[in-house]
Amino acid sequence: MNRTAIEKAVALIAESRWPVAFTGAGASVESGIPDFRSASGLWLRFDPLEYGTIGAFRKNPRKIWSMLEELLAMTEAQPNPGHAALARMEEWGFLKGIITQNIDGLHQKAGSRNVVEFHGTLDRLVCIGCGRTYRTSGTLEEIPPACRACSRILKPDVVFFDEPIPRAVIEAADKMINRADLVMVAGTSCNVMPAATIPLRIREAGGQVIEINPEPVLSGLASVVIRGSFAGAMLEIASGLKAHRPGR
Ligand SMILES: [Zn+2]
């Protein structure tokens, strides 16, 4: 990894007033979760049109649950050192929040507190009838699980391909984006809308963009590009920030 890029990123974050992170599938790869779109990914084996839409779920929830069971295995995954480094940065005051496209809950598991889950989370189930929500753990004795209030089938509280992002989530993300003066973009190729516009919006408002990707994609938009893995880069950045902690 490029030392100069790490040092430059550390300096920018230390100077920043309201730094945030924007993470994607690449952040979870080192936790053993393959990118859904990769060669071994879920959407190559399950056609997203057939399995990934709320229309398909309503029509045949049992069939979609056969795929969801595999997806929910993700909730067994553990955070990697990159997640832990981000949680430490928040604790030290060098990170105000995270917007993630991931649905695995690993940022919270690592201790991050201010997290906007743009595409929802597998840690929660929601009733397609009455909207009541349940914690996933402890609700899966029967597949597909049913709502205790109205007996309709529950679905993971994640955004399906043909569903809009919930308004409250958009608003929480907007609040973060509007305050941010720096964004660390990590493990995402920024090609899923509307999440993809986040670095651009922060840049256009005069903020700094730091990109961390094995194959960087934000050419021109990023002030610093760190070519490397999520965990490796975050560990280096956190260790650099350690010296800048207030009160030291
Ligand atoms: Zn219900």
Short mmCIF file of C-alpha atoms and ligand atoms in Angstrom, two decimals:
data_model
loop_
_atom_site.label_atom_id
_atom_site.label_comp_id
_atom_site.label_asym_id
_atom_site.label_seq_id
_atom_site.Cartn_x
_atom_site.Cartn_y
_atom_site.Cartn_z
CA MET A 1 0.00 0.00 0.00
CA ASN A 2 1.18 3.49 -0.82
CA ARG A 3 2.53 5.17 2.35
CA THR A 4 2.13 8.68 0.98
CA ALA A 5 -1.54 8.06 0.18
CA ILE A 6 -2.19 6.70 3.69
CA GLU A 7 -0.46 9.68 5.28
CA LYS A 8 -2.37 12.12 3.12
CA ALA A 9 -5.67 10.42 4.02
CA VAL A 10 -4.83 10.53 7.74
CA ALA A 11 -4.01 14.24 7.52
CA LEU A 12 -7.26 15.05 5.67
CA ILE A 13 -9.36 13.09 8.18
CA ALA A 14 -7.60 14.67 11.16
CA GLU A 15 -8.32 18.14 9.72
CA SER A 16 -11.88 17.32 8.72
CA ARG A 17 -14.84 18.62 10.73
CA TRP A 18 -17.43 15.97 9.81
CA PRO A 19 -15.88 12.90 8.14
CA VAL A 20 -18.09 10.00 7.08
CA ALA A 21 -17.58 6.65 5.38
CA PHE A 22 -19.49 5.09 2.51
CA THR A 23 -19.03 1.33 2.25
CA GLY A 24 -20.06 -1.46 -0.08
CA ALA A 25 -19.66 -5.17 -0.75
CA GLY A 26 -15.85 -4.96 -0.78
CA ALA A 27 -15.91 -4.20 2.95
CA SER A 28 -17.46 -7.59 3.71
CA VAL A 29 -15.32 -9.76 1.43
CA GLU A 30 -12.68 -10.16 4.16
CA SER A 31 -15.47 -11.38 6.45
CA GLY A 32 -16.10 -14.22 4.02
CA ILE A 33 -19.13 -12.72 2.30
CA PRO A 34 -18.74 -12.86 -1.48
CA ASP A 35 -19.88 -9.89 -3.54
CA PHE A 36 -23.40 -10.75 -4.81
CA ARG A 37 -22.38 -9.62 -8.26
CA SER A 38 -19.10 -11.53 -8.38
CA ALA A 39 -18.45 -14.81 -10.17
CA SER A 40 -19.42 -16.86 -7.11
CA GLY A 41 -22.10 -14.38 -6.13
CA LEU A 42 -25.72 -15.00 -5.30
CA TRP A 43 -27.18 -13.23 -8.33
CA LEU A 44 -25.39 -15.52 -10.75
CA ARG A 45 -27.11 -18.53 -9.22
CA PHE A 46 -30.47 -16.90 -8.50
CA ASP A 47 -31.83 -14.70 -11.27
CA PRO A 48 -32.52 -11.32 -9.62
CA LEU A 49 -35.68 -10.83 -11.67
CA GLU A 50 -36.99 -14.17 -10.51
CA TYR A 51 -35.79 -13.98 -6.89
CA GLY A 52 -34.93 -10.37 -6.07
CA THR A 53 -38.19 -8.51 -6.54
CA ILE A 54 -40.98 -7.79 -4.08
CA GLY A 55 -43.46 -8.79 -6.80
CA ALA A 56 -41.92 -12.26 -6.97
CA PHE A 57 -41.88 -12.46 -3.16
CA ARG A 58 -45.59 -11.63 -2.90
CA LYS A 59 -46.42 -14.18 -5.60
CA ASN A 60 -44.38 -17.05 -4.18
CA PRO A 61 -42.77 -16.28 -0.81
CA ARG A 62 -41.85 -19.94 -0.20
CA LYS A 63 -39.73 -20.06 -3.32
CA ILE A 64 -37.97 -16.78 -2.50
CA TRP A 65 -37.34 -17.97 1.06
CA SER A 66 -35.27 -20.87 -0.38
CA MET A 67 -32.82 -18.20 -1.58
CA LEU A 68 -33.23 -16.01 1.52
CA GLU A 69 -32.16 -18.86 3.79
CA GLU A 70 -28.81 -18.83 2.01
CA LEU A 71 -28.65 -15.04 2.25
CA LEU A 72 -29.36 -15.15 5.97
CA ALA A 73 -26.32 -17.37 6.52
CA MET A 74 -24.55 -14.01 6.19
CA THR A 75 -25.76 -13.02 9.64
CA GLU A 76 -23.30 -15.60 11.01
CA ALA A 77 -20.35 -13.65 9.57
CA GLN A 78 -18.03 -11.72 11.86
CA PRO A 79 -16.66 -8.21 11.37
CA ASN A 80 -13.11 -7.98 10.01
CA PRO A 81 -10.32 -5.66 11.25
CA GLY A 82 -11.51 -2.98 8.79
CA HIS A 83 -14.93 -2.81 10.46
CA ALA A 84 -13.22 -2.66 13.85
CA ALA A 85 -10.92 0.15 12.69
CA LEU A 86 -13.92 2.24 11.57
CA ALA A 87 -15.61 1.68 14.94
CA ARG A 88 -12.45 2.90 16.70
CA MET A 89 -12.30 5.99 14.46
CA GLU A 90 -15.86 6.86 15.47
CA GLU A 91 -14.99 6.38 19.12
CA TRP A 92 -12.00 8.73 18.76
CA GLY A 93 -14.13 11.38 17.01
CA PHE A 94 -12.60 10.87 13.56
CA LEU A 95 -15.76 9.47 12.00
CA LYS A 96 -19.26 10.88 12.42
CA GLY A 97 -21.15 8.15 10.62
CA ILE A 98 -21.28 5.42 8.01
CA ILE A 99 -23.60 4.97 5.07
CA THR A 100 -23.42 1.37 3.94
CA GLN A 101 -24.90 -0.51 1.01
CA ASN A 102 -24.32 -3.75 2.90
CA ILE A 103 -27.14 -5.65 4.57
CA ASP A 104 -24.97 -7.85 6.83
CA GLY A 105 -24.98 -5.64 9.95
CA LEU A 106 -21.21 -6.02 10.35
CA HIS A 107 -20.50 -2.33 11.06
CA GLN A 108 -22.83 -2.42 14.08
CA LYS A 109 -21.46 -5.79 15.16
CA ALA A 110 -18.00 -4.19 15.21
CA GLY A 111 -19.28 -1.36 17.43
CA SER A 112 -20.09 1.43 14.96
CA ARG A 113 -23.06 3.42 16.24
CA ASN A 114 -24.17 5.93 13.63
CA VAL A 115 -24.86 3.68 10.63
CA VAL A 116 -27.36 4.26 7.81
CA GLU A 117 -28.15 0.97 6.09
CA PHE A 118 -29.10 2.18 2.65
CA HIS A 119 -30.45 -1.17 1.48
CA GLY A 120 -31.82 -2.39 4.81
CA THR A 121 -30.58 -5.20 7.03
CA LEU A 122 -30.85 -8.97 7.33
CA ASP A 123 -30.90 -8.57 11.11
CA ARG A 124 -34.54 -7.52 10.95
CA LEU A 125 -37.65 -9.12 9.43
CA VAL A 126 -40.73 -7.17 8.40
CA CYS A 127 -44.32 -8.36 7.89
CA ILE A 128 -45.62 -7.83 4.34
CA GLY A 129 -49.13 -7.48 5.82
CA CYS A 130 -48.98 -5.16 8.84
CA GLY A 131 -45.40 -3.87 8.70
CA ARG A 132 -44.50 -5.15 12.16
CA THR A 133 -40.77 -5.82 12.54
CA TYR A 134 -38.90 -8.63 14.31
CA ARG A 135 -35.26 -9.37 15.15
CA THR A 136 -34.14 -12.08 12.75
CA SER A 137 -32.39 -14.13 15.40
CA GLY A 138 -34.98 -16.14 17.24
CA THR A 139 -37.68 -15.67 14.59
CA LEU A 140 -36.60 -18.39 12.17
CA GLU A 141 -37.86 -21.56 13.87
CA GLU A 142 -40.09 -22.02 10.84
CA ILE A 143 -39.29 -21.17 7.23
CA PRO A 144 -40.95 -19.10 5.94
CA PRO A 145 -41.54 -17.25 9.21
CA ALA A 146 -45.00 -15.80 9.86
CA CYS A 147 -46.14 -12.64 11.64
CA ARG A 148 -47.42 -13.29 15.17
CA ALA A 149 -49.94 -10.49 14.81
CA CYS A 150 -51.51 -11.15 11.40
CA SER A 151 -50.03 -14.49 10.23
CA ARG A 152 -48.76 -13.06 6.93
CA ILE A 153 -45.25 -14.05 5.80
CA LEU A 154 -42.23 -12.06 6.99
CA LYS A 155 -39.49 -10.88 4.71
CA PRO A 156 -36.00 -9.67 5.57
CA ASP A 157 -36.11 -5.88 5.96
CA VAL A 158 -33.95 -5.33 2.91
CA VAL A 159 -34.72 -3.33 -0.21
CA PHE A 160 -35.66 -5.63 -3.08
CA PHE A 161 -34.71 -4.63 -6.64
CA ASP A 162 -38.11 -3.18 -7.49
CA GLU A 163 -38.63 -1.43 -4.14
CA PRO A 164 -37.79 2.19 -3.42
CA ILE A 165 -35.36 3.04 -0.60
CA PRO A 166 -37.57 3.95 2.39
CA ARG A 167 -38.03 7.70 2.88
CA ALA A 168 -36.67 7.67 6.44
CA VAL A 169 -33.46 6.03 5.22
CA ILE A 170 -33.03 8.57 2.40
CA GLU A 171 -33.55 11.37 4.90
CA ALA A 172 -31.03 9.97 7.39
CA ALA A 173 -28.47 9.55 4.60
CA ASP A 174 -29.15 13.06 3.26
CA LYS A 175 -28.60 14.53 6.71
CA MET A 176 -25.22 12.83 6.88
CA ILE A 177 -24.23 13.76 3.33
CA ASN A 178 -25.19 17.42 3.80
CA ARG A 179 -23.06 17.76 6.93
CA ALA A 180 -20.09 15.76 5.67
CA ASP A 181 -16.93 17.56 4.56
CA LEU A 182 -15.07 14.32 3.82
CA VAL A 183 -16.07 10.84 2.70
CA MET A 184 -14.02 7.68 2.74
CA VAL A 185 -15.41 5.53 -0.06
CA ALA A 186 -14.45 1.94 0.64
CA GLY A 187 -15.20 -1.36 -1.04
CA THR A 188 -17.73 -0.02 -3.49
CA SER A 189 -17.56 0.59 -7.20
CA CYS A 190 -20.37 3.15 -6.76
CA ASN A 191 -22.43 1.72 -9.61
CA VAL A 192 -25.75 1.20 -7.81
CA MET A 193 -28.09 4.17 -7.91
CA PRO A 194 -28.94 6.30 -6.03
CA ALA A 195 -26.17 5.44 -3.54
CA ALA A 196 -23.63 5.97 -6.27
CA THR A 197 -24.11 9.75 -6.25
CA ILE A 198 -22.96 10.13 -2.62
CA PRO A 199 -19.24 10.81 -3.24
CA LEU A 200 -20.11 13.18 -6.08
CA ARG A 201 -22.51 15.18 -3.89
CA ILE A 202 -19.94 15.56 -1.11
CA ARG A 203 -17.26 16.54 -3.63
CA GLU A 204 -19.50 19.10 -5.30
CA ALA A 205 -20.21 20.69 -1.92
CA GLY A 206 -16.47 21.23 -1.50
CA GLY A 207 -15.74 18.08 0.53
CA GLN A 208 -12.83 15.68 0.20
CA VAL A 209 -13.16 12.19 -1.22
CA ILE A 210 -10.79 9.39 -0.19
CA GLU A 211 -11.15 6.21 -2.23
CA ILE A 212 -10.10 2.81 -0.89
CA ASN A 213 -10.51 0.02 -3.42
CA PRO A 214 -8.34 -2.77 -4.81
CA GLU A 215 -9.20 -1.41 -8.28
CA PRO A 216 -10.01 2.29 -7.88
CA VAL A 217 -12.95 3.62 -9.92
CA LEU A 218 -13.51 7.24 -8.89
CA SER A 219 -10.81 8.75 -11.06
CA GLY A 220 -10.89 12.53 -10.90
CA LEU A 221 -13.30 12.63 -7.98
CA ALA A 222 -10.95 11.47 -5.22
CA SER A 223 -8.29 13.64 -3.60
CA VAL A 224 -6.57 10.52 -2.31
CA VAL A 225 -6.69 7.03 -3.78
CA ILE A 226 -5.57 4.07 -1.70
CA ARG A 227 -5.25 0.93 -3.76
CA GLY A 228 -5.72 -1.91 -1.33
CA SER A 229 -8.01 -4.12 0.68
CA PHE A 230 -10.62 -2.67 3.04
CA ALA A 231 -9.19 -4.19 6.21
CA GLY A 232 -5.56 -3.40 5.36
CA ALA A 233 -6.24 0.22 4.47
CA MET A 234 -8.56 0.93 7.41
CA LEU A 235 -6.07 -0.52 9.87
CA GLU A 236 -3.32 1.72 8.48
CA ILE A 237 -5.54 4.80 8.56
CA ALA A 238 -6.71 4.10 12.13
CA SER A 239 -3.16 3.53 13.28
CA GLY A 240 -2.14 6.85 11.69
CA LEU A 241 -5.05 8.66 13.35
CA LYS A 242 -4.11 7.29 16.76
CA ALA A 243 -1.42 9.96 17.06
CA HIS A 244 -3.99 12.69 16.35
CA ARG A 245 -6.42 11.71 19.09
CA PRO A 246 -7.54 14.72 21.11
CA GLY A 247 -6.00 15.04 24.55
CA ARG A 248 -2.77 13.35 23.53
ZN ZN B 1 -48.24 -8.81 10.31
#
